[in-house]
C-alpha positions as a Python dict, from the first residue, in 0.01 Angstrom:
ca = {
    (1, 'M'): (0, 0, 0),
    (2, 'K'): (-213, 251, 136),
    (3, 'C'): (-400, 203, 477),
    (4, 'T'): (-786, 288, 428),
    (5, 'F'): (-910, 194, 780),
    (6, 'V'): (-757, 498, 943),
    (7, 'D'): (-537, 774, 834),
    (8, 'V'): (-172, 739, 852),
    (9, 'A'): (52, 1049, 831),
    (10, 'P'): (365, 990, 604),
    (11, 'E'): (591, 1084, 899),
    (12, 'S'): (413, 844, 1137),
    (13, 'D'): (642, 575, 1302),
    (14, 'F'): (345, 338, 1259),
    (15, 'S'): (280, 263, 907),
    (16, 'V'): (68, -9, 733),
    (17, 'Q'): (428, -134, 640),
    (18, 'N'): (533, -155, 997),
    (19, 'L'): (257, -298, 1235),
    (20, 'P'): (463, -328, 1558),
    (21, 'Y'): (348, -540, 1832),
    (22, 'G'): (307, -417, 2197),
    (23, 'I'): (116, -496, 2512),
    (24, 'Y'): (-131, -228, 2622),
    (25, 'S'): (-420, -146, 2862),
    (26, 'T'): (-665, 133, 2917),
    (27, 'D'): (-846, 287, 3211),
    (28, 'T'): (-1168, 121, 3106),
    (29, 'I'): (-1011, -208, 3048),
    (30, 'P'): (-709, -252, 3278),
    (31, 'E'): (-599, -611, 3174),
    (32, 'P'): (-304, -593, 2944),
    (33, 'R'): (-348, -731, 2607),
    (34, 'V'): (-181, -772, 2258),
    (35, 'G'): (-218, -473, 2045),
    (36, 'V'): (-72, -366, 1704),
    (37, 'A'): (5, -1, 1628),
    (38, 'I'): (-114, 173, 1310),
    (39, 'G'): (-116, 567, 1274),
    (40, 'S'): (-259, 709, 1586),
    (41, 'V'): (-455, 399, 1700),
    (42, 'V'): (-399, 54, 1853),
    (43, 'L'): (-586, -233, 1710),
    (44, 'D'): (-708, -481, 1955),
    (45, 'M'): (-578, -816, 1843),
    (46, 'H'): (-807, -1025, 2073),
    (47, 'T'): (-1107, -837, 1948),
    (48, 'L'): (-1008, -882, 1579),
    (49, 'A'): (-955, -1251, 1668),
    (50, 'V'): (-1310, -1275, 1818),
    (51, 'H'): (-1427, -1130, 1499),
    (52, 'G'): (-1267, -1419, 1287),
    (53, 'L'): (-996, -1225, 1122),
    (54, 'F'): (-731, -1467, 1187),
    (55, 'D'): (-952, -1812, 1143),
    (56, 'D'): (-795, -1930, 823),
    (57, 'I'): (-433, -1923, 970),
    (58, 'E'): (-357, -2282, 1055),
    (59, 'G'): (-171, -2343, 1377),
    (60, 'L'): (-277, -2014, 1540),
    (61, 'A'): (-528, -2022, 1831),
    (62, 'A'): (-576, -1653, 1788),
    (63, 'V'): (-833, -1576, 2061),
    (64, 'Q'): (-626, -1755, 2324),
    (65, 'V'): (-289, -1610, 2183),
    (66, 'F'): (-381, -1247, 2160),
    (67, 'S'): (-562, -1233, 2486),
    (68, 'Q'): (-217, -1296, 2687),
    (69, 'P'): (-43, -1015, 2887),
    (70, 'Q'): (269, -1076, 2694),
    (71, 'L'): (372, -1171, 2347),
    (72, 'N'): (573, -1517, 2439),
    (73, 'D'): (300, -1734, 2289),
    (74, 'F'): (280, -1548, 1982),
    (75, 'M'): (659, -1532, 1930),
    (76, 'S'): (699, -1898, 1975),
    (77, 'L'): (482, -1974, 1688),
    (78, 'G'): (767, -1902, 1442),
    (79, 'R'): (804, -1672, 1117),
    (80, 'P'): (557, -1851, 892),
    (81, 'I'): (267, -1768, 1119),
    (82, 'W'): (393, -1425, 1199),
    (83, 'R'): (405, -1357, 809),
    (84, 'Q'): (39, -1490, 760),
    (85, 'V'): (-71, -1261, 1060),
    (86, 'R'): (97, -964, 918),
    (87, 'S'): (-60, -1038, 568),
    (88, 'V'): (-399, -1059, 708),
    (89, 'L'): (-386, -738, 893),
    (90, 'Q'): (-264, -550, 586),
    (91, 'N'): (-557, -681, 383),
    (92, 'F'): (-791, -567, 671),
    (93, 'L'): (-644, -224, 686),
    (94, 'C'): (-616, -182, 304),
    (95, 'N'): (-892, -342, 158),
    (96, 'D'): (-1241, -199, 187),
    (97, 'D'): (-1391, -525, 74),
    (98, 'N'): (-1255, -720, 352),
    (99, 'A'): (-1526, -965, 493),
    (100, 'V'): (-1429, -891, 858),
    (101, 'R'): (-1373, -512, 786),
    (102, 'K'): (-1733, -511, 658),
    (103, 'R'): (-1860, -651, 987),
    (104, 'V'): (-1667, -390, 1194),
    (105, 'V'): (-1942, -104, 1198),
    (106, 'E'): (-1718, 126, 1405),
    (107, 'M'): (-1343, 170, 1430),
    (108, 'N'): (-1379, 232, 1804),
    (109, 'S'): (-1494, -141, 1842),
    (110, 'V'): (-1154, -274, 1733),
    (111, 'A'): (-914, 27, 1795),
    (112, 'V'): (-802, 262, 2069),
    (113, 'P'): (-628, 602, 2031),
    (114, 'L'): (-280, 592, 2117),
    (115, 'R'): (-300, 873, 2349),
    (116, 'D'): (-549, 653, 2565),
    (117, 'V'): (-337, 353, 2628),
    (118, 'H'): (-84, 255, 2890),
    (119, 'M'): (194, 55, 2762),
    (120, 'H'): (363, -249, 2943),
    (121, 'L'): (677, -465, 2891),
    (122, 'P'): (606, -646, 2551),
    (123, 'A'): (735, -984, 2667),
    (124, 'R'): (814, -1200, 3007),
    (125, 'I'): (1166, -1162, 2970),
    (126, 'G'): (1329, -1479, 3110),
    (127, 'D'): (1702, -1376, 3018),
    (128, 'Y'): (1871, -1063, 2903),
    (129, 'T'): (2215, -1072, 2744),
    (130, 'D'): (2400, -753, 2629),
    (131, 'F'): (2659, -766, 2351),
    (132, 'Y'): (2938, -530, 2273),
    (133, 'A'): (2906, -518, 1891),
    (134, 'S'): (3011, -175, 1774),
    (135, 'R'): (3372, -153, 1673),
    (136, 'E'): (3356, 217, 1690),
    (137, 'H'): (3240, 215, 2065),
    (138, 'A'): (3455, -45, 2156),
    (139, 'T'): (3771, 123, 1993),
    (140, 'N'): (3691, 438, 2175),
    (141, 'V'): (3635, 293, 2495),
    (142, 'G'): (3953, 94, 2458),
    (143, 'M'): (4156, 415, 2353),
    (144, 'M'): (4038, 603, 2657),
    (145, 'F'): (4145, 332, 2906),
    (146, 'R'): (4420, 140, 2707),
    (147, 'G'): (4539, 356, 2446),
    (148, 'K'): (4544, 349, 2083),
    (149, 'D'): (4769, 45, 2030),
    (150, 'N'): (4577, -188, 2254),
    (151, 'A'): (4220, -30, 2209),
    (152, 'L'): (4048, -375, 2111),
    (153, 'M'): (4113, -687, 2309),
    (154, 'P'): (4268, -990, 2107),
    (155, 'N'): (3916, -1167, 2101),
    (156, 'W'): (3698, -861, 1983),
    (157, 'T'): (3735, -917, 1607),
    (158, 'H'): (3700, -1299, 1652),
    (159, 'L'): (3356, -1319, 1838),
    (160, 'P'): (3063, -1109, 1953),
    (161, 'V'): (3156, -1032, 2313),
    (162, 'G'): (2870, -1025, 2562),
    (163, 'Y'): (2766, -1069, 2914),
    (164, 'H'): (2453, -1197, 3097),
    (165, 'G'): (2250, -903, 3210),
    (166, 'R'): (1954, -891, 3472),
    (167, 'A'): (1631, -950, 3331),
    (168, 'S'): (1422, -834, 3633),
    (169, 'S'): (1527, -470, 3599),
    (170, 'V'): (1436, -437, 3254),
    (171, 'V'): (1164, -169, 3229),
    (172, 'V'): (944, -26, 2984),
    (173, 'S'): (973, 326, 2838),
    (174, 'G'): (829, 577, 3061),
    (175, 'T'): (988, 430, 3391),
    (176, 'S'): (1187, 662, 3602),
    (177, 'L'): (1489, 498, 3779),
    (178, 'Y'): (1674, 624, 4070),
    (179, 'R'): (2047, 683, 4047),
    (180, 'P'): (2228, 387, 4165),
    (181, 'N'): (2447, 375, 4504),
    (182, 'G'): (2751, 151, 4488),
    (183, 'Q'): (3130, 145, 4551),
    (184, 'R'): (3367, 368, 4323),
    (185, 'R'): (3716, 447, 4342),
    (186, 'P'): (3753, 815, 4236),
    (187, 'D'): (4118, 841, 4383),
    (188, 'P'): (4346, 531, 4241),
    (189, 'N'): (4571, 574, 4540),
    (190, 'K'): (4292, 562, 4802),
    (191, 'P'): (4041, 299, 4916),
    (192, 'P'): (3711, 280, 4766),
    (193, 'V'): (3411, 507, 4876),
    (194, 'F'): (3042, 433, 4880),
    (195, 'G'): (2769, 651, 4734),
    (196, 'P'): (2569, 755, 4439),
    (197, 'S'): (2735, 719, 4088),
    (198, 'M'): (2878, 1050, 3984),
    (199, 'R'): (2935, 933, 3625),
    (200, 'L'): (2583, 813, 3505),
    (201, 'D'): (2548, 755, 3136),
    (202, 'Y'): (2313, 641, 2870),
    (203, 'E'): (2387, 373, 2610),
    (204, 'L'): (2217, 383, 2263),
    (205, 'E'): (2142, 46, 2192),
    (206, 'M'): (1870, -187, 2018),
    (207, 'A'): (1777, -530, 2109),
    (208, 'F'): (1606, -850, 1950),
    (209, 'F'): (1344, -1059, 2105),
    (210, 'V'): (1401, -1434, 2039),
    (211, 'G'): (1091, -1612, 1867),
    (212, 'P'): (1119, -1998, 1881),
    (213, 'G'): (1404, -2136, 2096),
    (214, 'N'): (1630, -2424, 2069),
    (215, 'A'): (1676, -2728, 2278),
    (216, 'L'): (1947, -2759, 2545),
    (217, 'G'): (2264, -2861, 2365),
    (218, 'T'): (2151, -2776, 2028),
    (219, 'P'): (2342, -2482, 1834),
    (220, 'L'): (2174, -2268, 1573),
    (221, 'S'): (2315, -2199, 1218),
    (222, 'L'): (2301, -1851, 1073),
    (223, 'E'): (2003, -1962, 870),
    (224, 'Q'): (1816, -2099, 1168),
    (225, 'A'): (1901, -1776, 1358),
    (226, 'E'): (1737, -1552, 1095),
    (227, 'E'): (1432, -1729, 1148),
    (228, 'R'): (1425, -1726, 1516),
    (229, 'I'): (1446, -1321, 1569),
    (230, 'F'): (1097, -1205, 1609),
    (231, 'G'): (1178, -821, 1613),
    (232, 'L'): (1375, -522, 1749),
    (233, 'V'): (1317, -249, 2017),
    (234, 'L'): (1516, 50, 2114),
    (235, 'L'): (1730, -20, 2451),
    (236, 'N'): (1885, 227, 2660),
    (237, 'D'): (2136, 21, 2892),
    (238, 'W'): (2184, 301, 3159),
    (239, 'S'): (2546, 265, 3288),
    (240, 'A'): (2711, 384, 3619),
    (241, 'R'): (3070, 426, 3477),
    (242, 'D'): (3228, 493, 3797),
    (243, 'I'): (3085, 194, 3974),
    (244, 'Q'): (3152, -23, 3680),
    (245, 'A'): (3513, 74, 3648),
    (246, 'W'): (3588, -27, 3986),
    (247, 'E'): (3381, -353, 3976),
    (248, 'Y'): (3405, -523, 3637),
    (249, 'V'): (3760, -694, 3663),
    (250, 'P'): (3766, -997, 3617),
    (251, 'L'): (3404, -1084, 3565),
    (252, 'G'): (3259, -789, 3376),
    (253, 'P'): (2965, -546, 3467),
    (254, 'F'): (2747, -593, 3756),
    (255, 'L'): (2578, -324, 3985),
    (256, 'G'): (2693, -72, 3718),
    (257, 'K'): (2438, -211, 3496),
    (258, 'S'): (2171, -393, 3677),
    (259, 'F'): (2019, -99, 3828),
    (260, 'G'): (1790, -57, 3529),
    (261, 'T'): (1739, -109, 3149),
    (262, 'T'): (1483, 70, 2947),
    (263, 'I'): (1322, -55, 2632),
    (264, 'S'): (1060, 84, 2393),
    (265, 'P'): (724, -83, 2416),
    (266, 'W'): (670, -164, 2050),
    (267, 'V'): (844, -458, 1897),
    (268, 'V'): (900, -396, 1517),
    (269, 'T'): (911, -732, 1331),
    (270, 'M'): (1195, -828, 1099),
    (271, 'D'): (949, -867, 822),
    (272, 'A'): (877, -486, 849),
    (273, 'L'): (1270, -426, 867),
    (274, 'E'): (1313, -643, 553),
    (275, 'P'): (1343, -336, 283),
    (276, 'F'): (1587, -184, 488),
    (277, 'R'): (1850, -454, 499),
    (278, 'V'): (2228, -321, 408),
    (279, 'A'): (2561, -486, 405),
    (280, 'Q'): (2721, -514, 738),
    (281, 'P'): (3076, -351, 791),
    (282, 'M'): (3358, -574, 641),
    (283, 'Q'): (3482, -803, 882),
    (284, 'D'): (3854, -862, 917),
    (285, 'P'): (3974, -1135, 983),
    (286, 'T'): (3694, -1348, 831),
    (287, 'P'): (3509, -1493, 1141),
    (288, 'L'): (3518, -1865, 1192),
    (289, 'P'): (3266, -2071, 966),
    (290, 'Y'): (2992, -2079, 1215),
    (291, 'L'): (2973, -1712, 1221),
    (292, 'S'): (3060, -1650, 850),
    (293, 'G'): (2873, -1941, 672),
    (294, 'S'): (2933, -2081, 341),
    (295, 'S'): (2586, -2062, 154),
    (296, 'S'): (2453, -1761, -44),
    (297, 'A'): (2183, -1745, 210),
    (298, 'A'): (2447, -1687, 484),
    (299, 'A'): (2628, -1408, 258),
    (300, 'A'): (2309, -1220, 229),
    (301, 'L'): (2262, -846, 363),
    (302, 'A'): (2289, -889, 748),
    (303, 'G'): (2285, -509, 852),
    (304, 'Y'): (1983, -269, 889),
    (305, 'D'): (1959, 94, 800),
    (306, 'I'): (1802, 217, 1118),
    (307, 'N'): (1849, 613, 1200),
    (308, 'L'): (1894, 657, 1561),
    (309, 'Q'): (1897, 964, 1778),
    (310, 'V'): (1922, 1043, 2142),
    (311, 'H'): (1796, 1359, 2314),
    (312, 'I'): (1830, 1505, 2665),
    (313, 'K'): (1602, 1710, 2847),
    (314, 'P'): (1793, 1894, 3120),
    (315, 'C'): (1630, 1882, 3472),
    (316, 'D'): (1602, 2255, 3466),
    (317, 'G'): (1482, 2275, 3107),
    (318, 'E'): (1168, 2250, 2894),
    (319, 'K'): (1298, 2111, 2572),
    (320, 'F'): (1508, 1811, 2445),
    (321, 'H'): (1836, 1872, 2308),
    (322, 'L'): (2016, 1636, 2056),
    (323, 'L'): (2313, 1425, 2185),
    (324, 'T'): (2374, 1154, 1938),
    (325, 'Q'): (2275, 1073, 1576),
    (326, 'S'): (2377, 710, 1479),
    (327, 'N'): (2265, 420, 1255),
    (328, 'L'): (2233, 52, 1324),
    (329, 'K'): (2404, -15, 1002),
    (330, 'H'): (2761, 75, 1175),
    (331, 'M'): (2729, -216, 1389),
    (332, 'Y'): (3018, -473, 1342),
    (333, 'W'): (2852, -800, 1437),
    (334, 'S'): (2529, -881, 1307),
    (335, 'L'): (2225, -979, 1499),
    (336, 'R'): (2216, -1333, 1357),
    (337, 'Q'): (2595, -1344, 1456),
    (338, 'Q'): (2520, -1260, 1803),
    (339, 'L'): (2232, -1511, 1841),
    (340, 'V'): (2433, -1790, 1674),
    (341, 'H'): (2740, -1717, 1905),
    (342, 'H'): (2520, -1716, 2211),
    (343, 'A'): (2362, -2073, 2124),
    (344, 'V'): (2694, -2227, 1967),
    (345, 'N'): (2778, -2384, 2306),
    (346, 'G'): (2436, -2537, 2343),
    (347, 'C'): (2278, -2262, 2537),
    (348, 'N'): (1902, -2292, 2498),
    (349, 'M'): (1734, -1978, 2407),
    (350, 'R'): (1386, -1919, 2506),
    (351, 'S'): (1084, -1729, 2346),
    (352, 'G'): (1096, -1373, 2490),
    (353, 'D'): (1483, -1384, 2563),
    (354, 'L'): (1626, -1037, 2502),
    (355, 'C'): (1953, -963, 2338),
    (356, 'G'): (2107, -608, 2343),
    (357, 'T'): (2347, -504, 2065),
    (358, 'G'): (2572, -287, 2293),
    (359, 'T'): (2635, 86, 2232),
    (360, 'I'): (2585, 174, 1876),
    (361, 'S'): (2846, 431, 1776),
    (362, 'G'): (2942, 541, 1441),
    (363, 'P'): (3262, 697, 1290),
    (364, 'T'): (3196, 1069, 1377),
    (365, 'K'): (3172, 1237, 1720),
    (366, 'E'): (2801, 1317, 1667),
    (367, 'S'): (2725, 934, 1613),
    (368, 'F'): (2897, 832, 1950),
    (369, 'G'): (2638, 652, 2139),
    (370, 'S'): (2729, 740, 2501),
    (371, 'M'): (2831, 1042, 2713),
    (372, 'L'): (3146, 860, 2792),
    (373, 'E'): (3262, 901, 2434),
    (374, 'L'): (3079, 1253, 2371),
    (375, 'S'): (3276, 1375, 2680),
    (376, 'W'): (3577, 1140, 2653),
    (377, 'S'): (3552, 1003, 2970),
    (378, 'G'): (3469, 1365, 3116),
    (379, 'Q'): (3747, 1538, 2977),
    (380, 'S'): (3546, 1799, 2803),
    (381, 'E'): (3185, 1927, 2838),
    (382, 'I'): (2904, 1867, 2599),
    (383, 'S'): (2750, 2187, 2512),
    (384, 'L'): (2355, 2119, 2470),
    (385, 'D'): (2261, 2468, 2308),
    (386, 'E'): (2412, 2691, 2082),
    (387, 'S'): (2506, 2941, 2346),
    (388, 'G'): (2704, 2693, 2529),
    (389, 'G'): (2505, 2778, 2852),
    (390, 'I'): (2357, 2423, 2911),
    (391, 'T'): (2637, 2153, 2932),
    (392, 'R'): (2701, 1814, 3075),
    (393, 'K'): (2950, 1556, 3103),
    (394, 'F'): (2727, 1293, 3255),
    (395, 'I'): (2345, 1267, 3355),
    (396, 'E'): (2227, 1490, 3623),
    (397, 'D'): (1925, 1405, 3844),
    (398, 'N'): (1600, 1471, 3708),
    (399, 'D'): (1741, 1470, 3337),
    (400, 'V'): (1534, 1291, 3091),
    (401, 'I'): (1693, 1067, 2806),
    (402, 'R'): (1487, 995, 2513),
    (403, 'L'): (1584, 746, 2242),
    (404, 'T'): (1410, 730, 1902),
    (405, 'G'): (1460, 534, 1588),
    (406, 'Y'): (1311, 486, 1217),
    (407, 'C'): (1356, 364, 879),
    (408, 'Q'): (1256, 577, 603),
    (409, 'A'): (1137, 486, 275),
    (410, 'D'): (967, 686, -18),
    (411, 'G'): (633, 803, 126),
    (412, 'F'): (641, 603, 441),
    (413, 'R'): (844, 538, 776),
    (414, 'V'): (888, 230, 998),
    (415, 'G'): (965, 357, 1343),
    (416, 'F'): (1010, 240, 1693),
    (417, 'G'): (825, 510, 1885),
    (418, 'E'): (1028, 631, 2196),
    (419, 'C'): (1229, 491, 2464),
    (420, 'T'): (1238, 749, 2753),
    (421, 'G'): (1344, 737, 3122),
    (422, 'Q'): (1413, 984, 3380),
    (423, 'I'): (1694, 970, 3639),
    (424, 'L'): (1559, 1043, 3985),
    (425, 'P'): (1781, 1136, 4280),
    (426, 'P'): (1951, 869, 4467),
    (427, 'K'): (1764, 716, 4778),
    (428, 'D'): (1940, 788, 5110),
    (429, 'L'): (2044, 478, 5243),
    (430, 'A'): (2167, 634, 5578),
    (431, 'L'): (2460, 398, 5600),
}
């Protein structure tokens, strides 16, 4: 499959096999609207709908759906319609004889250069849940604080552990965040103190958006969950480790997390990721039936081979330095298991709900998905350059963190773009 509408470099994240969705605006048209990335341009889905490109798709009011400032309406329509839109778009981009393509005299009438767009949150996020689905990460953190023999809590291998995060502070890539203030207890023999977090960290995660929801009181099967996941984004769940360590017993993270979560703007659909499915790690013990299934469909490949990287640009530097190289295929609990467990008690999921995977760490040090792990809770310096002249234990003021991810095939790439954020100095609260 070759795109003939616009040139697409083999190393582009946005191949014709990808076609991720996002919400964008421009200086000339400031109203946010639905776009699809291809190569170095963004297709205006509303304009293509006005041209009649999607007229033959039953159940899709394309002009209305693609004029919305978020993807929720489109996400709610379900996988059969998502797939038809994908097929129609690919035909438009690859077939010179496409009827609508012939009517489009100039590419500029339906596409905008990526360099000219402003990206927005892709959805109206009603609820945000963060899981803890990487065994390597959970083991590392457990070893630091409880020792090797008690690294994993007794429930961890039986269910996808998660907590309810804060949707209002989910921001799009490129948004700067202030270093959070809060209570911390640096000396366990003294009372807590108030002030800026001194152990600010990134967490390399991915997250899925829910498509069609489920009614209150109605659980989902693994097969149903598979059809209800719209797509994935990169996610950096910034963590104030010292604030979190003092506050999290007994109810879990609160202010150590809720000050900000950054996601990439382009949502890569599950159909684009289909060729990159792999077996998830062996699960021992075998999960309960609602998480393991009994049919051949439930036993299908549930992992995804997605290369992930984290880079840091130090506050006084000009270049990015590699921190982490990991892969989503290491994740112990699959995406569909996370969604099934979330809904098994009858919790009603809604279109646009966001579910983070938790930190994605691999088996080697270079694949650790946080500075907490890389510095082993601040015990060692992380060298950012060969000379060892630039080091970190945790994020410093004005550092920039960049997450990237992609799937690689023969001759094309399915990528996610960037998930970038800068940490600004804390606000002086004069308290």
